[in-house]
PDB file of C-alpha atoms in Angstrom:
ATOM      1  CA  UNK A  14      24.398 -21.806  -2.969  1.00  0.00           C
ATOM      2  CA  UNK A  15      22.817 -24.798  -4.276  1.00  0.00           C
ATOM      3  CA  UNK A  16      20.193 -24.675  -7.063  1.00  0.00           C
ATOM      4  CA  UNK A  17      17.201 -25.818  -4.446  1.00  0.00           C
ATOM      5  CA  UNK A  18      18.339 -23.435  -2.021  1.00  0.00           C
ATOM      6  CA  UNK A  19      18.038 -20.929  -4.930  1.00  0.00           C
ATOM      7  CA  UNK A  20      14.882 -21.747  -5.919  1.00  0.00           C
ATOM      8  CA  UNK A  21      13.247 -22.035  -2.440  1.00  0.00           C
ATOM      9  CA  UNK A  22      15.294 -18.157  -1.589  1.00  0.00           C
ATOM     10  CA  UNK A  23      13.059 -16.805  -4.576  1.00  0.00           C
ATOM     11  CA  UNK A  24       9.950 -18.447  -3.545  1.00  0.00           C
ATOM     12  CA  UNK A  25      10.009 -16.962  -0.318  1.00  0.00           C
ATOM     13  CA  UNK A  26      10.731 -13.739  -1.970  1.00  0.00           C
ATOM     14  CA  UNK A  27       7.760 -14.287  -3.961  1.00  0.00           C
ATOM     15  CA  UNK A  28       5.883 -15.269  -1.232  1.00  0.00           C
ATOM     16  CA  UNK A  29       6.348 -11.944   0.813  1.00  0.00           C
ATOM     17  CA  UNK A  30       5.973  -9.765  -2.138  1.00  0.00           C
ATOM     18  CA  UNK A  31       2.097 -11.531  -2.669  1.00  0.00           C
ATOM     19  CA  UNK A  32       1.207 -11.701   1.166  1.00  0.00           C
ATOM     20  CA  UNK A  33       2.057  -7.882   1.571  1.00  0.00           C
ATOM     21  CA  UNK A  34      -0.058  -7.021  -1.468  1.00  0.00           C
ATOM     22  CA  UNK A  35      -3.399  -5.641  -1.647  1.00  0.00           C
ATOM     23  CA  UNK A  36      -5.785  -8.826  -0.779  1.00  0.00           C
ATOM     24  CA  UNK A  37      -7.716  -7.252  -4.256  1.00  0.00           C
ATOM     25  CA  UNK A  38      -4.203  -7.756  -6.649  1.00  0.00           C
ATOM     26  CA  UNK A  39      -2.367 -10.566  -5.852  1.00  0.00           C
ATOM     27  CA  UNK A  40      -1.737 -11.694  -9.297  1.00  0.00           C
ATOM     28  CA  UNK A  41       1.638 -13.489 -10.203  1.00  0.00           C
ATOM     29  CA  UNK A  42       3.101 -13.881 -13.713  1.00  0.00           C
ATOM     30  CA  UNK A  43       5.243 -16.536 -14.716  1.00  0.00           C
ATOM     31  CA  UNK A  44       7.738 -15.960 -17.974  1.00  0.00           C
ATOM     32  CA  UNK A  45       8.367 -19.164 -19.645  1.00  0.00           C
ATOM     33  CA  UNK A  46       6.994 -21.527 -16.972  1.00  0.00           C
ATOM     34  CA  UNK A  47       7.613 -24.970 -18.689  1.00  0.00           C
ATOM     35  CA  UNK A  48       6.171 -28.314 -18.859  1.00  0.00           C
ATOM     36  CA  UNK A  49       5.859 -28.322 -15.041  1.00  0.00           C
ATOM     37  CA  UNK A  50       5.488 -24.818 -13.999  1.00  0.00           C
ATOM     38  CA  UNK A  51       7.984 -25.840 -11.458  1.00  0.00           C
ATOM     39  CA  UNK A  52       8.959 -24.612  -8.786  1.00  0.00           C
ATOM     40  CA  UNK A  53       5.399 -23.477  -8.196  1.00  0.00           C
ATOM     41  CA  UNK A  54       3.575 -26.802  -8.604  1.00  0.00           C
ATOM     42  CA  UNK A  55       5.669 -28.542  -5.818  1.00  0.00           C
ATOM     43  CA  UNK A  56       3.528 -25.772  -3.479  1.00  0.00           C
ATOM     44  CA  UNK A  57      -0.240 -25.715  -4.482  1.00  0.00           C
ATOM     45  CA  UNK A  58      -1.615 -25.071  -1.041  1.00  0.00           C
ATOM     46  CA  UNK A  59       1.168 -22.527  -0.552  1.00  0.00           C
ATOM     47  CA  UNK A  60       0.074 -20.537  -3.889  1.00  0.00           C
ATOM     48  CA  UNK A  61      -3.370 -21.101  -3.061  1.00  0.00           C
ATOM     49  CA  UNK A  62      -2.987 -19.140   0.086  1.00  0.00           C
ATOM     50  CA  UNK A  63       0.024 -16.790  -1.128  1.00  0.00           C
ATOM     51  CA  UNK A  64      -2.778 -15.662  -4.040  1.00  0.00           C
ATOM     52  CA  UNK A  65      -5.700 -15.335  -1.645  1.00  0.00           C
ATOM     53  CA  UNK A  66      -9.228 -15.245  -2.535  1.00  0.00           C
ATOM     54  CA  UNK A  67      -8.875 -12.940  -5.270  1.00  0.00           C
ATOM     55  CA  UNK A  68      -5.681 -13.791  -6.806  1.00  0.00           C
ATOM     56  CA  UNK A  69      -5.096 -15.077 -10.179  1.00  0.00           C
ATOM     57  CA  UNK A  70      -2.030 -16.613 -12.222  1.00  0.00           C
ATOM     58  CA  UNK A  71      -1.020 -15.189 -15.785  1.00  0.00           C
ATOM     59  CA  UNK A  72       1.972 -17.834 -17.564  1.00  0.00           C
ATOM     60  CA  UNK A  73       3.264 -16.777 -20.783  1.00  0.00           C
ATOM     61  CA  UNK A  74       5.394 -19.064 -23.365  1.00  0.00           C
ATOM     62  CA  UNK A  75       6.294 -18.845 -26.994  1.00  0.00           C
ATOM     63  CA  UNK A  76       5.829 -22.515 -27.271  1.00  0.00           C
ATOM     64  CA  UNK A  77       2.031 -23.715 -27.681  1.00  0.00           C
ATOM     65  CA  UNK A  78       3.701 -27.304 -26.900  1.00  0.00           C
ATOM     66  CA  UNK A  79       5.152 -26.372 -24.109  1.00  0.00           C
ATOM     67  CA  UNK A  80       1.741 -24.645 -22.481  1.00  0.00           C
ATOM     68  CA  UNK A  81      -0.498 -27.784 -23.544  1.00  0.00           C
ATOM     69  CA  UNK A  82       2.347 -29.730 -21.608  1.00  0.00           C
ATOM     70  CA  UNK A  83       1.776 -27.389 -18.396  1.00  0.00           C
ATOM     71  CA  UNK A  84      -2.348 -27.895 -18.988  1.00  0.00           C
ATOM     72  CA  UNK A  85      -1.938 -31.215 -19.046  1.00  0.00           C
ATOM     73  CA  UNK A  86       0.375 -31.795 -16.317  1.00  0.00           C
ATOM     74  CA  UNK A  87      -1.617 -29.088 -13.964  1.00  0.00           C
ATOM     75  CA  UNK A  88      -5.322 -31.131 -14.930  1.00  0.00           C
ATOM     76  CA  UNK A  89      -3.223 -34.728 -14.381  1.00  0.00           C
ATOM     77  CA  UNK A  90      -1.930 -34.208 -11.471  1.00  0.00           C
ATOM     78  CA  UNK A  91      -3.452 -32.752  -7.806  1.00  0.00           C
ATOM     79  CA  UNK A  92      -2.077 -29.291  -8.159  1.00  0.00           C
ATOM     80  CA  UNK A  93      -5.377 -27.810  -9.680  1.00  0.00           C
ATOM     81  CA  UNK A  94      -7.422 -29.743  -6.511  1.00  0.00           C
ATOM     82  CA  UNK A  95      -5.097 -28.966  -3.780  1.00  0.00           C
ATOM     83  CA  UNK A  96      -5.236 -25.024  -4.852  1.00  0.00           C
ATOM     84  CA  UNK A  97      -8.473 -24.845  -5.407  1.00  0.00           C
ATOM     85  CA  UNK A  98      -7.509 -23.097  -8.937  1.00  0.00           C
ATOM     86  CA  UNK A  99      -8.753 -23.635 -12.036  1.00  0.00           C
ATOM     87  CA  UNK A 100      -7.536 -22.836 -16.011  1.00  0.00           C
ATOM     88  CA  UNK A 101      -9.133 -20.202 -17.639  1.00  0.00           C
ATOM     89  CA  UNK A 102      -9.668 -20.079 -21.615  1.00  0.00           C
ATOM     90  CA  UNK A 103     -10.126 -16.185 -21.471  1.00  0.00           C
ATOM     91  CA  UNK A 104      -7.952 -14.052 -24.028  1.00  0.00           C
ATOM     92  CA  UNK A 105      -5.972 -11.495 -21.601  1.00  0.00           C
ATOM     93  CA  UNK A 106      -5.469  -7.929 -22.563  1.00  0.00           C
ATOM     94  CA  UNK A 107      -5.656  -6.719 -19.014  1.00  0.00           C
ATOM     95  CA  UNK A 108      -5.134  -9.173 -16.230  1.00  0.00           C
ATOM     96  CA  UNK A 109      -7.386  -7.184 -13.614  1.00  0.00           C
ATOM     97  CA  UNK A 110     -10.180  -8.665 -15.547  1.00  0.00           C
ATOM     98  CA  UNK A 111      -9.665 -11.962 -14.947  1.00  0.00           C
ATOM     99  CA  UNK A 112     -11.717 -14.155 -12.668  1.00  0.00           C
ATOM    100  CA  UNK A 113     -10.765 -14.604  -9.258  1.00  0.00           C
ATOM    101  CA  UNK A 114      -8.941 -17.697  -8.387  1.00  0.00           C
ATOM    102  CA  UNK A 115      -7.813 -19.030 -12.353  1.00  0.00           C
ATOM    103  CA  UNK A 116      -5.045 -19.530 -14.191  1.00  0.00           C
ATOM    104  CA  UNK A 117      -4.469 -18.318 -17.706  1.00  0.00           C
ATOM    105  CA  UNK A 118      -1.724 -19.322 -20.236  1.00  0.00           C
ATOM    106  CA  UNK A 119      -0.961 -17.182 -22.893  1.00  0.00           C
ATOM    107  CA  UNK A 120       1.057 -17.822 -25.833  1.00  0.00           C
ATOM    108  CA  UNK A 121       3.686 -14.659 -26.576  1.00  0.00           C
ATOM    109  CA  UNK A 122       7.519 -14.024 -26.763  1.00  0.00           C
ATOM    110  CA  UNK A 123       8.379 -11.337 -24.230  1.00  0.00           C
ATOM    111  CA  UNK A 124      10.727 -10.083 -26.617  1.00  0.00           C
ATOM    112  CA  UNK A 125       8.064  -8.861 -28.116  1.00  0.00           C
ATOM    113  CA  UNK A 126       6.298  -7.512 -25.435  1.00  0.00           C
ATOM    114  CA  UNK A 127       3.417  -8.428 -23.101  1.00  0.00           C
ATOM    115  CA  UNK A 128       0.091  -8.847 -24.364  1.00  0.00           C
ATOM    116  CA  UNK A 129      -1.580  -6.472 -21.818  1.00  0.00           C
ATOM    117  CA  UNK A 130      -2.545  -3.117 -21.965  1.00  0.00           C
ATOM    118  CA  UNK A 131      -0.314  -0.535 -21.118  1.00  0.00           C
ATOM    119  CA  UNK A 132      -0.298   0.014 -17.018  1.00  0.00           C
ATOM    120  CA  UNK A 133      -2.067  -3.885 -17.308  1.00  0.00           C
TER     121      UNK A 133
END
């Protein structure tokens, strides 16, 4: 199987898991999303409708450089127009409280844990 074909096989996974979720908690996290969160910012009008009205989007890295890369790159190019998202500055501890429609980098080495409450 070719890495593509990989990629696009676990976006469609992805996508069913959020579609057949609970319009009020479609909230994806992304573990070490790089410069380019890609594959997902090939597909902003696909996430925009795979998170729904409510959803939100939680990235963590341990590398501060690498998540100012991923601002940037999200705020240069069309992805944060074409979904209809936007970044959020809040501090997460529990990602239910986040804002509808946002997405929020955190800096954190899973290694270590998740930032979140317990259950989060």
């Amino acid at each position: 199987m070719a890495k593509i074909e990989i990629v696009e096989s676990l976006f469609e996974e992805i996508e069913k898991f959020l579609i057949s979720s609970d319009k009020d908690s479609r909230n994806l996290l992304i573990v070490g999303h790089g410069p380019t969160m890609l594959p997902f910012s090939n597909y902003p009008e696909k996430i925009s409708e795979m998170l729904g009205e409510k959803g939100k989007i939680v990235l963590i890295d341990y590398s501060e450089k690498t998540i100012e890369a991923a601002k940037s790159f999200l705020k240069e190019s069309d992805f944060l127009k074409k979904s209809s998202l936007r970044i959020s500055d809040k501090k997460v501890i529990n990602p239910k409280s986040l804002e509808a429609r946002t997405i929020t980098f955190i800096s954190g080495n899973i290694k270590q844990g998740l930032p979140f409450e317990s259950n989060a």
